[in-house]
Structures are given as structure tokens and as C-alpha cells.
Amino acid sequence: MINEFITIRKAVLTDAEGIAKVHVDSWKTTYANIVPDEYLDNLSYESREQMWNDAIPYGGVFVAESNEGKIVGFSKGGKERSGKYKGYEGELYAIYILKEYQGKGIGTALIKPVIDEIKGMGLNTMLVLVLEDNTSRHFYEALGGENIDRVEVEIGGKILPELVYGWKDIRTIF
């Protein structure tokens, strides 16, 4: 169950640095032995911080914050970006949690505001793309996501299989 010392809230610009740290550190732990080491070694807090400074003003970004003010996870979502999946109008773009905070209900807590944001747009369907070798894919299955496609993505010069999970009615997730 989620620790009572974690708060979920909408991200603000001053969160960019903390989100960037979670983003880079989570990639390094989650994608070790999946994504090429050289790619992971070249991830930088500075470039991710700039990315989040650019993204936060557009909304759809949420953080999990400890009582000490440390960002331990984040999520981002909105309209489906590819236009490739007829009938799926919303998308969970990203959800990352520091390794030591995983398995405590924070992921579920972080996905709720994304779903609310998507529903607030008048949309009731959602999808997410996740690397096939990422064990976190089981999280989406546990939430009722159905595997609707398998695609390939290139990361660091390596072609990797990615699964697409979809929900036909996000109102039934929680």
C-alpha cells in the first residue's frame, strides 16, 4: 500500500530537476541489460531537466513526492500521439518510480491523475507502450490492460520489441 509519507500532485516547473533525476536513475535501473549500456551511460540529468522544463507547462505531468520534498516518481499522459490505434484516444506517455520506492502502490497512485486528466478531455480509452523485456509490463496487465500490438523501437542503435497495452474503458480501471 502507498506510504502515507508520499504525496501525489500536479508537477510545477521547479519539479523539473527532481523529475529528471528520477527519469535518468529509473532508466538506468529498469533498462539495464535491455538498452545498450553506452546509451544509459550517456543519459544526463541536464538534458532531461530541459526536456521537463519544456513539457511541464503543457500539463499532464504528476509527481510522487516524499514528506522531505524528494520526488520519487512521476507520470505523464494525454492524447494518444501516433494516431495509429483506432479507438484509443488517450495515452500514458511515461511512469517512472525510483527502484527503492517500487512495489509500494505509488505506480497506481501516479496513474490515477493521468486517467483523470484523460477523462477530463472527454476521452475514455487509453494505451501505453512498454518495452517487452521490462518486467513492469505486468503492472499494466494487473490494471486490465490488453496487449493490442507489438512494435519495434530503436534505442541506442539496438532494435527492441515494444508491447502496446490498451484499455477500452478507463472508467473501469479503479
PDB file of C-alpha atoms in Angstrom:
ATOM      1  CA  MET A   1       0.000   0.000   0.000  1.00  0.00           C
ATOM      2  CA  ILE A   2       1.147   3.538  -0.687  1.00  0.00           C
ATOM      3  CA  ASN A   3       3.222   5.016   2.086  1.00  0.00           C
ATOM      4  CA  GLU A   4       1.420   7.816   3.939  1.00  0.00           C
ATOM      5  CA  PHE A   5       4.580   9.898   3.534  1.00  0.00           C
ATOM      6  CA  ILE A   6       4.109  10.202  -0.236  1.00  0.00           C
ATOM      7  CA  THR A   7       2.024  12.945  -1.859  1.00  0.00           C
ATOM      8  CA  ILE A   8       0.809  12.798  -5.457  1.00  0.00           C
ATOM      9  CA  ARG A   9       0.375  16.220  -7.079  1.00  0.00           C
ATOM     10  CA  LYS A  10       0.482  18.063 -10.386  1.00  0.00           C
ATOM     11  CA  ALA A  11       4.044  18.945 -11.389  1.00  0.00           C
ATOM     12  CA  VAL A  12       5.286  22.545 -11.392  1.00  0.00           C
ATOM     13  CA  LEU A  13       8.356  23.950 -13.153  1.00  0.00           C
ATOM     14  CA  THR A  14      10.507  23.734 -10.041  1.00  0.00           C
ATOM     15  CA  ASP A  15       9.997  19.937 -10.152  1.00  0.00           C
ATOM     16  CA  ALA A  16      11.914  19.565 -13.434  1.00  0.00           C
ATOM     17  CA  GLU A  17      15.221  18.829 -11.718  1.00  0.00           C
ATOM     18  CA  GLY A  18      13.724  16.133  -9.463  1.00  0.00           C
ATOM     19  CA  ILE A  19      11.764  14.576 -12.316  1.00  0.00           C
ATOM     20  CA  ALA A  20      14.934  14.489 -14.439  1.00  0.00           C
ATOM     21  CA  LYS A  21      16.800  12.669 -11.669  1.00  0.00           C
ATOM     22  CA  VAL A  22      14.035  10.049 -11.356  1.00  0.00           C
ATOM     23  CA  HIS A  23      13.881   9.739 -15.150  1.00  0.00           C
ATOM     24  CA  VAL A  24      17.608   9.075 -15.600  1.00  0.00           C
ATOM     25  CA  ASP A  25      18.046   6.909 -12.492  1.00  0.00           C
ATOM     26  CA  SER A  26      14.957   4.831 -13.341  1.00  0.00           C
ATOM     27  CA  TRP A  27      16.146   4.243 -16.895  1.00  0.00           C
ATOM     28  CA  LYS A  28      19.500   3.040 -15.557  1.00  0.00           C
ATOM     29  CA  THR A  29      17.916   0.519 -13.176  1.00  0.00           C
ATOM     30  CA  THR A  30      14.882  -0.506 -15.252  1.00  0.00           C
ATOM     31  CA  TYR A  31      16.618  -0.861 -18.604  1.00  0.00           C
ATOM     32  CA  ALA A  32      19.997  -2.295 -17.516  1.00  0.00           C
ATOM     33  CA  ASN A  33      20.687  -5.379 -19.673  1.00  0.00           C
ATOM     34  CA  ILE A  34      17.871  -4.310 -22.042  1.00  0.00           C
ATOM     35  CA  VAL A  35      19.029  -0.992 -23.515  1.00  0.00           C
ATOM     36  CA  PRO A  36      22.713  -0.691 -24.574  1.00  0.00           C
ATOM     37  CA  ASP A  37      24.979   0.360 -21.675  1.00  0.00           C
ATOM     38  CA  GLU A  38      26.509   3.141 -23.743  1.00  0.00           C
ATOM     39  CA  TYR A  39      23.090   4.742 -24.221  1.00  0.00           C
ATOM     40  CA  LEU A  40      22.309   4.531 -20.486  1.00  0.00           C
ATOM     41  CA  ASP A  41      25.755   5.886 -19.573  1.00  0.00           C
ATOM     42  CA  ASN A  42      25.153   8.935 -21.770  1.00  0.00           C
ATOM     43  CA  LEU A  43      21.831   9.913 -20.200  1.00  0.00           C
ATOM     44  CA  SER A  44      22.207  13.235 -18.409  1.00  0.00           C
ATOM     45  CA  TYR A  45      20.214  14.979 -15.725  1.00  0.00           C
ATOM     46  CA  GLU A  46      20.750  18.298 -17.514  1.00  0.00           C
ATOM     47  CA  SER A  47      19.215  17.253 -20.836  1.00  0.00           C
ATOM     48  CA  ARG A  48      16.258  15.560 -19.125  1.00  0.00           C
ATOM     49  CA  GLU A  49      15.739  18.612 -16.906  1.00  0.00           C
ATOM     50  CA  GLN A  50      15.490  20.799 -20.005  1.00  0.00           C
ATOM     51  CA  MET A  51      13.055  18.323 -21.543  1.00  0.00           C
ATOM     52  CA  TRP A  52      10.844  18.511 -18.435  1.00  0.00           C
ATOM     53  CA  ASN A  53      11.103  22.305 -18.244  1.00  0.00           C
ATOM     54  CA  ASP A  54       9.655  22.299 -21.753  1.00  0.00           C
ATOM     55  CA  ALA A  55       6.975  19.664 -21.029  1.00  0.00           C
ATOM     56  CA  ILE A  56       5.566  20.659 -17.623  1.00  0.00           C
ATOM     57  CA  PRO A  57       3.813  23.854 -18.801  1.00  0.00           C
ATOM     58  CA  TYR A  58       1.670  21.771 -21.173  1.00  0.00           C
ATOM     59  CA  GLY A  59       0.210  19.776 -18.263  1.00  0.00           C
ATOM     60  CA  GLY A  60      -0.435  16.102 -17.758  1.00  0.00           C
ATOM     61  CA  VAL A  61       2.645  15.669 -15.546  1.00  0.00           C
ATOM     62  CA  PHE A  62       2.309  14.433 -11.966  1.00  0.00           C
ATOM     63  CA  VAL A  63       4.849  13.691  -9.244  1.00  0.00           C
ATOM     64  CA  ALA A  64       5.109  11.463  -6.202  1.00  0.00           C
ATOM     65  CA  GLU A  65       6.855  13.477  -3.503  1.00  0.00           C
ATOM     66  CA  SER A  66       8.113  12.391  -0.095  1.00  0.00           C
ATOM     67  CA  ASN A  67       7.461  14.440   3.055  1.00  0.00           C
ATOM     68  CA  GLU A  68      11.073  15.604   2.739  1.00  0.00           C
ATOM     69  CA  GLY A  69      10.262  17.134  -0.648  1.00  0.00           C
ATOM     70  CA  LYS A  70      12.107  14.489  -2.685  1.00  0.00           C
ATOM     71  CA  ILE A  71      10.495  13.484  -5.957  1.00  0.00           C
ATOM     72  CA  VAL A  72      10.465   9.678  -6.053  1.00  0.00           C
ATOM     73  CA  GLY A  73       8.307   9.121  -9.135  1.00  0.00           C
ATOM     74  CA  PHE A  74       6.377  10.804 -11.918  1.00  0.00           C
ATOM     75  CA  SER A  75       3.782  10.152 -14.595  1.00  0.00           C
ATOM     76  CA  LYS A  76       2.736  11.907 -17.785  1.00  0.00           C
ATOM     77  CA  GLY A  77      -0.178  11.382 -20.114  1.00  0.00           C
ATOM     78  CA  GLY A  78      -2.594  12.967 -22.533  1.00  0.00           C
ATOM     79  CA  LYS A  79      -3.951  12.404 -26.033  1.00  0.00           C
ATOM     80  CA  GLU A  80      -2.692   9.397 -27.977  1.00  0.00           C
ATOM     81  CA  ARG A  81       0.230  10.593 -30.088  1.00  0.00           C
ATOM     82  CA  SER A  82       0.596   8.216 -33.021  1.00  0.00           C
ATOM     83  CA  GLY A  83      -2.910   8.186 -34.471  1.00  0.00           C
ATOM     84  CA  LYS A  84      -2.187   4.545 -35.307  1.00  0.00           C
ATOM     85  CA  TYR A  85      -4.569   2.893 -32.847  1.00  0.00           C
ATOM     86  CA  LYS A  86      -8.179   3.496 -33.862  1.00  0.00           C
ATOM     87  CA  GLY A  87     -10.420   3.634 -30.831  1.00  0.00           C
ATOM     88  CA  TYR A  88      -7.633   4.530 -28.389  1.00  0.00           C
ATOM     89  CA  GLU A  89      -7.646   8.253 -27.758  1.00  0.00           C
ATOM     90  CA  GLY A  90      -5.640   8.676 -24.534  1.00  0.00           C
ATOM     91  CA  GLU A  91      -2.098   7.631 -23.734  1.00  0.00           C
ATOM     92  CA  LEU A  92       0.030   7.106 -20.666  1.00  0.00           C
ATOM     93  CA  TYR A  93       3.304   8.502 -22.011  1.00  0.00           C
ATOM     94  CA  ALA A  94       5.550   7.718 -19.050  1.00  0.00           C
ATOM     95  CA  ILE A  95       5.545   6.494 -15.482  1.00  0.00           C
ATOM     96  CA  TYR A  96       8.781   6.024 -13.570  1.00  0.00           C
ATOM     97  CA  ILE A  97       9.483   5.399  -9.899  1.00  0.00           C
ATOM     98  CA  LEU A  98      12.856   5.140  -8.183  1.00  0.00           C
ATOM     99  CA  LYS A  99      13.697   1.476  -7.645  1.00  0.00           C
ATOM    100  CA  GLU A 100      13.639   1.695  -3.850  1.00  0.00           C
ATOM    101  CA  TYR A 101      10.077   3.059  -3.926  1.00  0.00           C
ATOM    102  CA  GLN A 102       8.622   0.487  -6.345  1.00  0.00           C
ATOM    103  CA  GLY A 103       6.081  -2.067  -5.148  1.00  0.00           C
ATOM    104  CA  LYS A 104       4.508   0.300  -2.615  1.00  0.00           C
ATOM    105  CA  GLY A 105       1.416   1.383  -4.560  1.00  0.00           C
ATOM    106  CA  ILE A 106       2.981   4.575  -5.905  1.00  0.00           C
ATOM    107  CA  GLY A 107       2.532   3.473  -9.528  1.00  0.00           C
ATOM    108  CA  THR A 108      -1.192   3.017  -9.027  1.00  0.00           C
ATOM    109  CA  ALA A 109      -1.383   6.385  -7.275  1.00  0.00           C
ATOM    110  CA  LEU A 110       0.524   8.066 -10.145  1.00  0.00           C
ATOM    111  CA  ILE A 111      -1.623   6.578 -12.894  1.00  0.00           C
ATOM    112  CA  LYS A 112      -4.880   7.840 -11.329  1.00  0.00           C
ATOM    113  CA  PRO A 113      -4.337  11.553 -12.079  1.00  0.00           C
ATOM    114  CA  VAL A 114      -3.298  10.721 -15.658  1.00  0.00           C
ATOM    115  CA  ILE A 115      -6.547   8.799 -16.112  1.00  0.00           C
ATOM    116  CA  ASP A 116      -8.462  11.719 -14.577  1.00  0.00           C
ATOM    117  CA  GLU A 117      -6.697  14.101 -16.974  1.00  0.00           C
ATOM    118  CA  ILE A 118      -7.615  11.921 -19.958  1.00  0.00           C
ATOM    119  CA  LYS A 119     -11.217  11.587 -18.780  1.00  0.00           C
ATOM    120  CA  GLY A 120     -11.269  15.375 -18.321  1.00  0.00           C
ATOM    121  CA  MET A 121     -10.573  15.651 -22.064  1.00  0.00           C
ATOM    122  CA  GLY A 122     -13.732  13.649 -22.688  1.00  0.00           C
ATOM    123  CA  LEU A 123     -11.760  10.502 -23.571  1.00  0.00           C
ATOM    124  CA  ASN A 124     -12.402   7.058 -22.079  1.00  0.00           C
ATOM    125  CA  THR A 125      -9.759   4.898 -23.751  1.00  0.00           C
ATOM    126  CA  MET A 126      -6.016   4.713 -23.234  1.00  0.00           C
ATOM    127  CA  LEU A 127      -2.902   2.913 -24.312  1.00  0.00           C
ATOM    128  CA  VAL A 128       0.698   2.654 -23.170  1.00  0.00           C
ATOM    129  CA  LEU A 129       3.833   1.357 -24.884  1.00  0.00           C
ATOM    130  CA  VAL A 130       6.327  -0.627 -22.811  1.00  0.00           C
ATOM    131  CA  LEU A 131       9.496  -2.488 -23.715  1.00  0.00           C
ATOM    132  CA  GLU A 132       8.702  -6.204 -23.836  1.00  0.00           C
ATOM    133  CA  ASP A 133      11.647  -7.087 -21.570  1.00  0.00           C
ATOM    134  CA  ASN A 134      10.577  -4.535 -18.931  1.00  0.00           C
ATOM    135  CA  THR A 135       9.054  -6.540 -16.079  1.00  0.00           C
ATOM    136  CA  SER A 136       6.936  -3.501 -15.183  1.00  0.00           C
ATOM    137  CA  ARG A 137       4.669  -4.526 -18.057  1.00  0.00           C
ATOM    138  CA  HIS A 138       2.959  -6.833 -15.553  1.00  0.00           C
ATOM    139  CA  PHE A 139       1.732  -3.676 -13.771  1.00  0.00           C
ATOM    140  CA  TYR A 140      -0.323  -2.763 -16.861  1.00  0.00           C
ATOM    141  CA  GLU A 141      -1.650  -6.296 -17.140  1.00  0.00           C
ATOM    142  CA  ALA A 142      -2.725  -6.192 -13.479  1.00  0.00           C
ATOM    143  CA  LEU A 143      -4.639  -2.983 -14.240  1.00  0.00           C
ATOM    144  CA  GLY A 144      -6.527  -4.782 -17.009  1.00  0.00           C
ATOM    145  CA  GLY A 145      -4.505  -3.589 -19.988  1.00  0.00           C
ATOM    146  CA  GLU A 146      -4.830  -5.837 -23.026  1.00  0.00           C
ATOM    147  CA  ASN A 147      -1.873  -6.424 -25.328  1.00  0.00           C
ATOM    148  CA  ILE A 148      -3.105  -4.948 -28.614  1.00  0.00           C
ATOM    149  CA  ASP A 149       0.126  -4.753 -30.622  1.00  0.00           C
ATOM    150  CA  ARG A 150       3.842  -5.483 -30.722  1.00  0.00           C
ATOM    151  CA  VAL A 151       6.121  -2.982 -32.437  1.00  0.00           C
ATOM    152  CA  GLU A 152       9.839  -2.327 -32.669  1.00  0.00           C
ATOM    153  CA  VAL A 153      11.692   0.715 -31.383  1.00  0.00           C
ATOM    154  CA  GLU A 154      15.337   1.695 -31.831  1.00  0.00           C
ATOM    155  CA  ILE A 155      17.185   2.812 -28.706  1.00  0.00           C
ATOM    156  CA  GLY A 156      20.917   3.410 -28.761  1.00  0.00           C
ATOM    157  CA  GLY A 157      21.299   1.596 -32.073  1.00  0.00           C
ATOM    158  CA  LYS A 158      19.508  -1.536 -30.840  1.00  0.00           C
ATOM    159  CA  ILE A 159      16.101  -2.663 -32.146  1.00  0.00           C
ATOM    160  CA  LEU A 160      13.887  -3.640 -29.214  1.00  0.00           C
ATOM    161  CA  PRO A 161      10.381  -5.137 -29.108  1.00  0.00           C
ATOM    162  CA  GLU A 162       7.748  -2.939 -27.501  1.00  0.00           C
ATOM    163  CA  LEU A 163       4.280  -4.025 -26.412  1.00  0.00           C
ATOM    164  CA  VAL A 164       1.218  -1.813 -26.717  1.00  0.00           C
ATOM    165  CA  TYR A 165      -1.376  -2.252 -23.981  1.00  0.00           C
ATOM    166  CA  GLY A 166      -4.838  -0.772 -24.338  1.00  0.00           C
ATOM    167  CA  TRP A 167      -7.870  -0.103 -22.185  1.00  0.00           C
ATOM    168  CA  LYS A 168     -11.216   0.228 -23.967  1.00  0.00           C
ATOM    169  CA  ASP A 169     -12.789   1.927 -20.948  1.00  0.00           C
ATOM    170  CA  ILE A 170     -10.506   3.641 -18.415  1.00  0.00           C
ATOM    171  CA  ARG A 171     -13.522   4.347 -16.206  1.00  0.00           C
ATOM    172  CA  THR A 172     -13.357   0.697 -15.122  1.00  0.00           C
ATOM    173  CA  ILE A 173      -9.692   0.687 -14.031  1.00  0.00           C
ATOM    174  CA  PHE A 174     -10.307   1.916 -10.482  1.00  0.00           C
TER     175      PHE A 174
END
